[in-house]
Short mmCIF file of C-alpha atoms and ligand atoms in Angstrom, two decimals:
data_model
loop_
_atom_site.label_atom_id
_atom_site.label_comp_id
_atom_site.label_asym_id
_atom_site.label_seq_id
_atom_site.Cartn_x
_atom_site.Cartn_y
_atom_site.Cartn_z
CA MET Y 232 79.77 97.69 70.03
CA THR Y 233 79.64 93.92 70.63
CA ASP Y 234 76.39 92.45 71.92
CA TYR Y 235 77.05 90.55 75.13
CA ARG Y 236 73.44 89.58 75.93
CA LYS Y 237 73.94 85.96 74.99
CA MET Y 238 76.97 85.71 77.29
CA TRP Y 239 75.05 87.33 80.17
CA GLU Y 240 72.15 84.96 79.58
CA ASP Y 241 74.48 81.96 79.58
CA LEU Y 242 75.91 83.21 82.87
CA GLY Y 243 72.43 83.05 84.38
CA MET Y 244 72.22 86.81 84.89
CA ASP Y 245 69.00 88.72 85.50
CA LEU Y 246 68.97 90.66 82.22
CA GLU Y 247 66.05 92.93 83.02
CA THR Y 248 67.59 94.27 86.22
CA HIS Y 249 71.01 94.33 84.59
CA ASP Y 250 69.62 96.60 81.84
CA LEU Y 251 68.70 99.15 84.52
CA LEU Y 252 72.27 99.13 85.83
CA CYS Y 253 73.70 99.48 82.30
CA GLU Y 254 71.42 102.44 81.62
CA ALA Y 255 72.64 104.39 84.65
CA LEU Y 256 76.41 103.99 84.20
CA PRO Y 257 77.02 105.98 80.96
CA GLN Y 258 75.21 109.02 82.39
CA ALA Y 259 77.23 108.90 85.63
CA PHE Y 260 80.50 108.34 83.76
CA GLY Y 261 79.74 111.16 81.34
CA ASP Y 262 78.97 113.58 84.18
CA VAL Y 263 81.99 112.71 86.28
CA TYR Y 264 84.64 111.82 83.70
CA LEU Y 265 83.88 112.91 80.16
CA SER Y 266 83.01 116.42 81.35
CA GLN Y 267 86.66 116.96 82.38
CA LYS Y 268 88.69 119.24 80.13
CA ASN Y 269 92.15 118.57 78.80
CA ARG Y 270 92.32 114.86 79.62
CA PRO Y 271 95.30 112.87 78.33
CA GLU Y 272 94.54 110.94 75.13
CA GLY Y 273 95.70 107.75 76.83
CA MET Y 274 92.56 107.86 78.99
CA GLY Y 275 90.74 106.58 75.91
CA TYR Y 276 91.72 103.04 76.88
CA TYR Y 277 90.22 103.32 80.38
CA ASN Y 278 87.08 105.01 78.98
CA PHE Y 279 86.70 102.03 76.70
CA VAL Y 280 87.16 99.55 79.57
CA VAL Y 281 84.41 101.32 81.53
CA SER Y 282 82.09 101.59 78.53
CA GLU Y 283 82.40 97.81 78.14
CA ILE Y 284 82.72 97.09 81.85
CA HIS Y 285 80.42 94.07 81.79
CA GLY Y 286 81.47 93.00 78.31
CA VAL Y 287 85.05 92.92 77.17
CA ARG Y 288 86.86 91.61 80.26
CA PRO Y 289 84.10 89.14 81.27
CA ALA Y 290 84.19 87.80 77.68
CA GLU Y 291 87.93 87.24 78.03
CA LEU Y 292 87.40 85.41 81.31
CA VAL Y 293 84.69 83.21 79.79
CA GLU Y 294 86.99 82.38 76.85
CA ALA Y 295 89.79 81.49 79.27
CA GLN Y 296 87.41 79.27 81.26
CA LYS Y 297 86.55 77.39 78.06
CA LYS Y 298 90.26 76.49 77.91
CA GLY Y 299 90.17 75.22 81.49
CA VAL Y 300 91.48 78.35 83.23
CA LYS Y 301 89.98 79.00 86.69
CA VAL Y 302 88.90 82.47 87.83
CA PHE Y 303 89.40 83.57 91.45
CA GLY Y 304 87.32 86.51 92.72
CA THR Y 305 89.00 88.52 95.50
CA PHE Y 306 87.95 91.35 97.84
CA CYS Y 307 91.11 92.52 99.53
CA VAL Y 308 94.58 93.65 98.52
CA TYR Y 309 96.01 91.15 101.00
CA VAL Y 310 95.13 88.21 98.75
CA PRO Y 311 98.32 87.49 96.76
CA ASP Y 312 97.33 87.49 93.06
CA GLU Y 313 100.80 86.16 92.27
CA VAL Y 314 99.88 82.68 93.55
CA VAL Y 315 96.80 82.51 91.32
CA PHE Y 316 98.63 83.61 88.17
CA ALA Y 317 101.53 81.26 88.97
CA ALA Y 318 99.07 78.35 88.80
CA GLY Y 319 97.73 79.49 85.43
CA GLY Y 320 94.59 80.96 87.00
CA ILE Y 321 93.22 84.50 86.81
CA ALA Y 322 92.58 86.69 89.86
CA THR Y 323 90.04 89.47 89.60
CA GLY Y 324 89.07 92.07 92.21
CA LEU Y 325 85.36 92.05 93.00
CA CYS Y 326 84.67 94.78 95.57
CA GLY Y 327 81.30 96.37 94.83
CA GLY Y 328 81.22 100.16 94.68
CA SER Y 329 77.66 100.76 93.48
CA GLN Y 330 74.55 101.70 95.42
CA PHE Y 331 72.65 99.61 92.86
CA TRP Y 332 73.64 96.39 94.66
CA VAL Y 333 73.12 97.60 98.23
CA PRO Y 334 69.37 96.81 98.58
CA SER Y 335 69.97 93.25 97.46
CA GLY Y 336 72.80 92.89 99.99
CA GLU Y 337 70.46 94.18 102.69
CA LYS Y 338 68.16 91.23 102.09
CA VAL Y 339 70.70 88.97 103.81
CA LEU Y 340 72.87 91.42 105.78
CA PRO Y 341 71.93 93.97 108.46
CA ALA Y 342 71.34 97.46 107.04
CA ALA Y 343 74.04 98.63 109.49
CA THR Y 344 76.76 96.92 107.43
CA CYS Y 345 79.41 98.71 105.38
CA PRO Y 346 78.18 99.44 101.81
CA LEU Y 347 81.21 97.74 100.29
CA ILE Y 348 80.17 94.44 101.85
CA LYS Y 349 76.47 94.90 101.09
CA ALA Y 350 77.21 95.78 97.45
CA SER Y 351 79.63 92.87 97.02
CA VAL Y 352 77.20 90.28 98.39
CA GLY Y 353 74.28 92.02 96.65
CA ALA Y 354 76.02 91.85 93.26
CA ARG Y 355 76.18 88.07 93.56
CA LEU Y 356 72.62 87.65 94.83
CA ASP Y 357 71.18 90.06 92.26
CA ARG Y 358 72.85 88.21 89.40
CA THR Y 359 73.63 91.57 87.79
CA CYS Y 360 77.43 91.46 87.71
CA PRO Y 361 79.10 89.07 85.26
CA PHE Y 362 82.33 88.99 87.27
CA PHE Y 363 80.46 87.54 90.25
CA SER Y 364 78.76 84.98 88.01
CA ILE Y 365 82.00 83.99 86.29
CA ALA Y 366 84.24 83.46 89.33
CA ASP Y 367 84.86 79.76 90.00
CA ILE Y 368 85.69 80.52 93.61
CA PHE Y 369 85.69 83.57 95.90
CA VAL Y 370 88.63 84.29 98.16
CA GLY Y 371 87.73 86.07 101.38
CA GLU Y 372 89.88 87.14 104.33
CA THR Y 373 89.47 87.80 108.03
CA THR Y 374 90.16 91.53 107.91
CA CYS Y 375 86.99 92.95 109.45
CA ASP Y 376 84.04 91.41 111.28
CA GLY Y 377 81.57 92.35 108.55
CA LYS Y 378 83.55 90.55 105.86
CA LYS Y 379 84.24 87.54 108.10
CA LYS Y 380 80.54 86.92 108.57
CA ALA Y 381 79.58 87.85 105.01
CA TRP Y 382 81.74 84.99 103.68
CA GLU Y 383 79.56 82.54 105.56
CA ILE Y 384 76.50 83.94 103.80
CA LEU Y 385 78.22 84.06 100.41
CA LYS Y 386 79.25 80.44 100.90
CA GLN Y 387 75.62 79.42 100.66
CA TYR Y 388 75.63 80.57 97.04
CA ALA Y 389 79.16 79.85 95.78
CA PRO Y 390 82.48 78.26 96.80
CA VAL Y 391 84.44 80.51 99.17
CA TYR Y 392 87.97 80.08 100.51
CA VAL Y 393 88.98 82.27 103.47
CA MET Y 394 92.52 83.40 104.30
CA ASP Y 395 93.17 84.09 107.98
CA LEU Y 396 95.01 87.40 108.26
CA PRO Y 397 97.03 88.03 111.45
CA GLN Y 398 96.09 91.30 113.18
CA GLN Y 399 99.54 92.26 114.47
CA LYS Y 400 102.86 92.67 112.70
CA ARG Y 401 105.37 90.78 114.83
CA ALA Y 402 107.85 88.39 113.16
CA LYS Y 403 105.58 85.55 114.25
CA ASP Y 404 102.65 87.16 112.38
CA VAL Y 405 104.66 87.50 109.18
CA ALA Y 406 105.58 83.80 109.51
CA ASP Y 407 101.89 82.97 110.09
CA TRP Y 408 100.92 84.88 106.96
CA ALA Y 409 103.56 82.95 104.99
CA GLU Y 410 101.88 79.76 106.25
CA GLU Y 411 98.49 81.07 105.12
CA ILE Y 412 99.95 81.79 101.68
CA ARG Y 413 101.27 78.20 101.57
CA ALA Y 414 97.81 76.87 102.41
CA PHE Y 415 96.28 79.16 99.79
CA LEU Y 416 98.79 77.92 97.22
CA ALA Y 417 97.72 74.34 97.93
CA GLU Y 418 94.07 75.34 97.46
CA VAL Y 419 94.87 77.17 94.22
CA GLU Y 420 96.72 74.08 92.95
CA LYS Y 421 93.69 71.96 93.82
CA VAL Y 422 91.22 74.28 92.07
CA THR Y 423 93.34 74.80 88.95
CA GLY Y 424 94.81 71.30 88.78
CA ASN Y 425 98.20 72.94 88.11
CA LYS Y 426 101.42 72.92 90.13
CA VAL Y 427 103.04 76.18 91.17
CA THR Y 428 106.78 76.01 90.51
CA ALA Y 429 109.61 78.34 91.47
CA GLU Y 430 109.73 79.37 87.83
CA SER Y 431 106.00 80.11 87.49
CA LEU Y 432 105.86 81.98 90.81
CA SER Y 433 108.90 84.02 89.93
CA GLY Y 434 107.20 84.99 86.62
CA ALA Y 435 103.99 85.93 88.44
CA ILE Y 436 105.89 88.03 91.00
CA LYS Y 437 107.47 89.96 88.14
CA LEU Y 438 104.08 90.30 86.40
CA ILE Y 439 102.38 91.86 89.42
CA ASN Y 440 105.43 93.93 90.40
CA ASP Y 441 105.40 95.40 86.88
CA LYS Y 442 101.80 96.48 87.45
CA ARG Y 443 102.84 98.08 90.74
CA ARG Y 444 105.77 99.82 89.04
CA ALA Y 445 103.46 101.26 86.37
CA LEU Y 446 101.05 102.56 89.00
CA ARG Y 447 103.91 104.06 90.98
CA ARG Y 448 105.15 105.78 87.84
CA LEU Y 449 101.64 107.17 87.29
CA TYR Y 450 101.29 108.40 90.86
CA ASP Y 451 104.69 110.11 90.71
CA PHE Y 452 103.19 112.58 88.22
CA ARG Y 453 100.73 113.61 90.94
CA LYS Y 454 103.62 114.85 93.06
CA LEU Y 455 104.41 117.57 90.50
CA PRO Y 456 103.36 121.21 91.08
CA ASN Y 457 100.67 121.02 88.38
CA PRO Y 458 99.89 117.33 87.70
CA PRO Y 459 99.27 116.44 84.03
CA ILE Y 460 96.39 114.13 84.99
CA SER Y 461 93.46 114.53 87.37
CA GLY Y 462 92.92 112.66 90.62
CA LYS Y 463 89.63 111.36 89.25
CA ASP Y 464 91.40 109.78 86.27
CA CYS Y 465 94.04 108.22 88.53
CA LEU Y 466 91.33 106.76 90.75
CA LEU Y 467 89.67 105.20 87.71
CA ILE Y 468 92.97 103.67 86.60
CA SER Y 469 93.54 102.23 90.09
CA GLN Y 470 90.06 100.76 90.14
CA ILE Y 471 90.56 99.14 86.72
CA ALA Y 472 93.91 97.71 87.88
CA PHE Y 473 91.96 95.28 90.08
CA TYR Y 474 90.32 93.37 87.27
CA ASP Y 475 92.05 94.12 83.98
CA ASP Y 476 94.51 91.71 82.38
CA PRO Y 477 97.74 92.63 84.23
CA THR Y 478 100.02 92.52 81.17
CA ARG Y 479 97.76 94.76 79.09
CA PHE Y 480 97.05 97.07 82.03
CA THR Y 481 100.77 97.60 82.65
CA GLU Y 482 101.42 98.25 78.98
CA MET Y 483 98.56 100.76 78.65
CA THR Y 484 99.46 102.53 81.90
CA ASN Y 485 103.10 102.86 80.87
CA LYS Y 486 101.96 104.19 77.50
CA LEU Y 487 99.81 106.76 79.28
CA CYS Y 488 102.83 107.68 81.44
CA ASP Y 489 104.90 108.28 78.29
CA GLU Y 490 102.24 110.76 77.20
CA LEU Y 491 102.24 112.36 80.67
CA GLU Y 492 106.01 112.77 80.45
CA GLN Y 493 105.55 114.71 77.23
CA ARG Y 494 102.80 116.79 78.82
CA VAL Y 495 105.14 117.73 81.63
CA LYS Y 496 107.82 118.74 79.12
CA ASP Y 497 105.21 120.87 77.33
CA GLY Y 498 104.06 122.44 80.60
CA VAL Y 499 100.54 120.95 80.39
CA GLY Y 500 98.70 120.58 83.71
CA VAL Y 501 95.04 119.91 84.42
CA TYR Y 502 94.41 122.21 87.37
CA ALA Y 503 93.99 125.96 87.69
CA PRO Y 504 97.10 127.63 89.13
CA GLY Y 505 97.04 127.63 92.92
CA ALA Y 506 94.53 124.75 93.21
CA LYS Y 507 94.72 123.29 96.73
CA ARG Y 508 96.10 119.78 96.95
CA ILE Y 509 94.16 117.09 98.83
CA LEU Y 510 95.30 113.68 100.02
CA PHE Y 511 92.55 111.16 100.79
CA THR Y 512 93.00 108.60 103.54
CA GLY Y 513 90.77 105.81 104.75
CA THR Y 514 88.44 103.22 103.26
CA PRO Y 515 88.72 102.01 99.66
CA MET Y 516 86.64 103.40 96.79
CA ALA Y 517 85.60 100.51 94.58
CA ILE Y 518 84.38 101.15 91.03
CA PRO Y 519 82.07 103.08 90.33
CA ASN Y 520 82.45 105.03 93.56
CA TRP Y 521 83.83 108.34 92.31
CA LYS Y 522 81.71 110.49 94.59
CA LEU Y 523 84.26 112.25 96.80
CA HIS Y 524 86.90 112.77 94.12
CA HIS Y 525 84.23 114.41 91.99
CA ILE Y 526 83.06 116.67 94.83
CA VAL Y 527 86.60 117.78 95.70
CA GLU Y 528 87.78 118.31 92.12
CA SER Y 529 84.61 120.05 90.95
CA GLY Y 530 85.16 122.33 93.96
CA GLY Y 531 88.39 123.51 92.29
CA ALA Y 532 90.91 121.44 94.30
CA ALA Y 533 93.30 118.70 93.15
CA VAL Y 534 93.20 115.19 94.59
CA VAL Y 535 96.90 114.35 94.50
CA GLY Y 536 96.87 110.95 96.21
CA GLU Y 537 94.90 108.32 98.09
CA GLU Y 538 96.22 106.51 101.13
CA THR Y 539 93.66 103.77 100.45
CA CYS Y 540 93.61 100.29 98.96
CA THR Y 541 92.33 101.81 95.71
CA GLY Y 542 95.40 104.04 95.77
CA ILE Y 543 98.92 103.96 97.15
CA ARG Y 544 98.39 100.96 99.49
CA TYR Y 545 97.73 98.82 96.42
CA PHE Y 546 101.10 99.33 94.76
CA ASP Y 547 103.46 100.52 97.51
CA ASN Y 548 106.29 98.04 98.22
CA LEU Y 549 107.43 95.46 95.69
CA VAL Y 550 107.94 91.75 96.28
CA ASP Y 551 111.65 90.88 96.44
CA GLU Y 552 112.49 89.41 93.01
CA SER Y 553 115.85 87.93 93.99
CA GLN Y 554 114.53 84.72 95.60
CA THR Y 555 115.16 81.49 93.71
CA THR Y 556 113.26 78.87 95.73
CA LEU Y 557 109.52 78.47 96.14
CA ASP Y 558 109.90 78.78 99.89
CA GLY Y 559 111.96 81.95 99.64
CA MET Y 560 109.40 83.48 97.28
CA ILE Y 561 106.50 82.69 99.60
CA ASN Y 562 108.36 84.34 102.47
CA ALA Y 563 109.06 87.35 100.23
CA LEU Y 564 105.34 87.55 99.39
CA ALA Y 565 104.45 87.45 103.09
CA GLU Y 566 106.99 90.19 103.87
CA ARG Y 567 105.63 92.48 101.17
CA TYR Y 568 101.94 91.96 101.91
CA MET Y 569 102.42 92.45 105.65
CA LYS Y 570 103.66 95.96 104.87
CA ILE Y 571 100.13 97.01 103.83
CA ASN Y 572 98.80 99.11 106.67
CA CYS Y 573 95.11 98.22 106.85
CA ALA Y 574 93.20 99.47 109.89
CA CYS Y 575 92.55 95.84 110.90
CA PHE Y 576 96.02 95.80 112.54
CA THR Y 577 96.75 96.78 116.11
CA PRO Y 578 98.79 98.76 116.79
CA ASN Y 579 98.89 100.46 113.41
CA ASP Y 580 101.25 103.40 113.92
CA ALA Y 581 102.96 102.68 110.59
CA ARG Y 582 99.79 103.80 108.80
CA VAL Y 583 99.93 107.20 110.47
CA ASP Y 584 103.62 107.46 109.48
CA ASP Y 585 102.67 106.59 105.89
CA ILE Y 586 100.02 109.30 105.78
CA LYS Y 587 102.44 111.92 107.07
CA ARG Y 588 105.04 110.81 104.54
CA TYR Y 589 102.52 111.01 101.68
CA VAL Y 590 101.46 114.50 102.77
CA LYS Y 591 105.09 115.56 102.23
CA GLU Y 592 105.73 113.56 99.05
CA TYR Y 593 102.51 114.62 97.33
CA LYS Y 594 102.76 118.14 98.80
CA ALA Y 595 99.21 118.03 100.12
CA ASN Y 596 97.71 121.16 101.67
CA GLY Y 597 95.11 119.13 103.52
CA VAL Y 598 93.88 115.61 104.20
CA VAL Y 599 90.34 114.27 103.82
CA ASP Y 600 89.87 111.19 105.99
CA ILE Y 601 87.01 109.18 104.50
CA ASN Y 602 85.04 106.47 106.18
CA LEU Y 603 82.46 104.22 104.61
CA LYS Y 604 79.47 104.11 106.95
CA PHE Y 605 79.58 101.26 109.46
CA CYS Y 606 83.30 100.59 108.97
CA ALA Y 607 84.26 100.54 112.64
CA LEU Y 608 87.95 99.85 111.88
CA TYR Y 609 88.66 102.99 109.91
CA ASP Y 610 86.17 105.06 111.87
CA ILE Y 611 87.88 104.35 115.19
CA GLU Y 612 91.38 104.61 113.76
CA GLY Y 613 90.31 107.96 112.26
CA PHE Y 614 90.54 109.48 115.73
CA LEU Y 615 94.26 108.62 115.94
CA VAL Y 616 94.93 109.64 112.33
CA GLU Y 617 93.26 113.01 112.76
CA LYS Y 618 94.94 113.63 116.13
CA ALA Y 619 98.40 112.90 114.69
CA LEU Y 620 97.81 115.15 111.68
CA LYS Y 621 96.56 118.01 113.84
CA GLU Y 622 99.64 117.69 116.05
CA ASP Y 623 101.72 118.29 112.93
CA SER Y 624 99.47 121.22 111.94
CA ILE Y 625 98.20 119.37 108.85
CA PRO Y 626 94.59 120.43 108.18
CA VAL Y 627 92.27 117.43 108.16
CA LEU Y 628 88.59 116.89 107.47
CA GLY Y 629 86.88 113.66 108.54
CA LEU Y 630 83.94 112.55 106.39
CA GLU Y 631 81.63 109.58 106.60
CA THR Y 632 79.54 108.53 103.63
CA ASP Y 633 78.03 105.59 101.75
CA TYR Y 634 77.25 104.93 98.09
CA SER Y 635 73.98 106.85 97.90
CA ASP Y 636 73.81 110.40 96.58
CA GLU Y 637 71.57 111.58 99.39
CA ASP Y 638 74.37 113.32 101.29
CA ALA Y 639 76.06 114.85 98.20
CA ALA Y 640 74.85 118.39 98.93
CA GLN Y 641 75.95 118.18 102.56
CA LEU Y 642 79.36 116.76 101.57
CA ARG Y 643 79.78 119.51 99.02
CA THR Y 644 79.14 122.13 101.71
CA ARG Y 645 81.62 120.55 104.14
CA VAL Y 646 84.31 120.11 101.48
CA GLY Y 647 83.69 123.70 100.28
CA ALA Y 648 84.17 125.04 103.82
CA PHE Y 649 87.37 122.99 104.23
CA LEU Y 650 88.78 124.30 100.95
CA GLU Y 651 87.98 127.83 102.06
CA ILE Y 652 90.06 127.32 105.19
CA LEU Y 653 92.94 126.02 103.05
CA ASN Y 654 92.62 128.98 100.70
CA ALA Y 655 92.54 131.55 103.53
S1 BJ8 C 889 93.56 95.74 103.26
S2 BJ8 C 889 91.08 98.28 103.65
S3 BJ8 C 889 90.99 95.96 100.95
S4 BJ8 C 889 90.31 94.93 104.30
S5 BJ8 C 889 84.85 95.89 104.09
S6 BJ8 C 889 87.39 97.09 106.36
S7 BJ8 C 889 85.43 99.37 104.48
S8 BJ8 C 889 83.89 97.45 107.06
S9 BJ8 C 889 87.78 97.01 102.62
FE1 BJ8 C 889 89.90 96.55 102.90
FE2 BJ8 C 889 91.74 94.68 102.62
FE3 BJ8 C 889 91.89 96.42 104.61
FE4 BJ8 C 889 92.35 97.20 102.15
FE5 BJ8 C 889 85.77 98.59 106.53
FE6 BJ8 C 889 83.94 97.75 104.85
FE7 BJ8 C 889 85.41 96.02 106.25
FE8 BJ8 C 889 86.51 97.37 104.32
#
């Protein structure tokens, strides 16, 4: 294994504290992932990416920076990666999913803030995540109040650019988002020193659409009666999609899908016959937040899909590839991104429709609606989601949690009781 200590030191990281983080991850990954039986061989690539999570990709980013490439750190699936890649930059997702960074985030944020925000800010302040140290600029958005205010704090430590996301979905809002993308493009050109052309943007649209197509292909296997891959493994792949090199990620995911195709032909599935099928809805699960998938799947059920931004919301809907002008492409980007149904929109009936559609497509027996503590958006919208599902006689369990393991036993009990109802 390569020694990355020199790189971490050069990045100004706190090596002592970072060592503690590196010690904990292999144990957690072994317990949750490597303990699974009958995993596809193609998961070897994603195991490797996790085993070198703070090494291999950060080293690539550092090498690219030496050649003048700029790295943009993002926190929301509304930020159009296409624009960054079209300017010869690299976009990398930065949402923090570890409890390890929460205490540091709490030094500058109220404890009553969503763990995703606390961990993301904490990772930067702690100097224990190379991705946060590498990013030349952070790109925030105005999706929720917590994030909006967190950018102002983050700005005291690093350059931050904020995109203003409309909160309704009228034609005027789509046009406003297209304007925001234009302003972002100008900022990206300024930071990178490169011009975005119709040709480069068209290439970047294809690049990111290909990633979406690969993820869609992967998720289609989860619709089968006995999926050839676990929900936990699919979550890991989705999480890695945020920061891996898009070309390599697409290639490796398609390769894995080839293997899954063969597994299906051979009748290989990963679940016991009759395992109940669960669809998750709600807040995103950033790496290494595998908590609820692990609880549900170790309880004997199958997680067959996630209506989250670390799931279907990330890859659903492609950008129209037929546009030939820069303007047309920017409008196509706005159209596609405004189809993401985040709870920050009002009204947001389309999200409820999506969830019902996914229940059918993924043949879910029940829905688990997850909320990260202190996320008012998804918590409040949860009432409408759960009401709509109950009206359609779709069993639903609402859960609220954070990144700590303190509530694991209680969650296990609640999930166990829910599965019993489904099994009855
Ligand atoms: S498009 S879901 S990635 S904002 S940070 S809203 S959990 S209180 S992450 Fe998100 Fe974009 Fe929407 Fe998706 Fe709540 Fe926490 Fe806010 Fe969060």
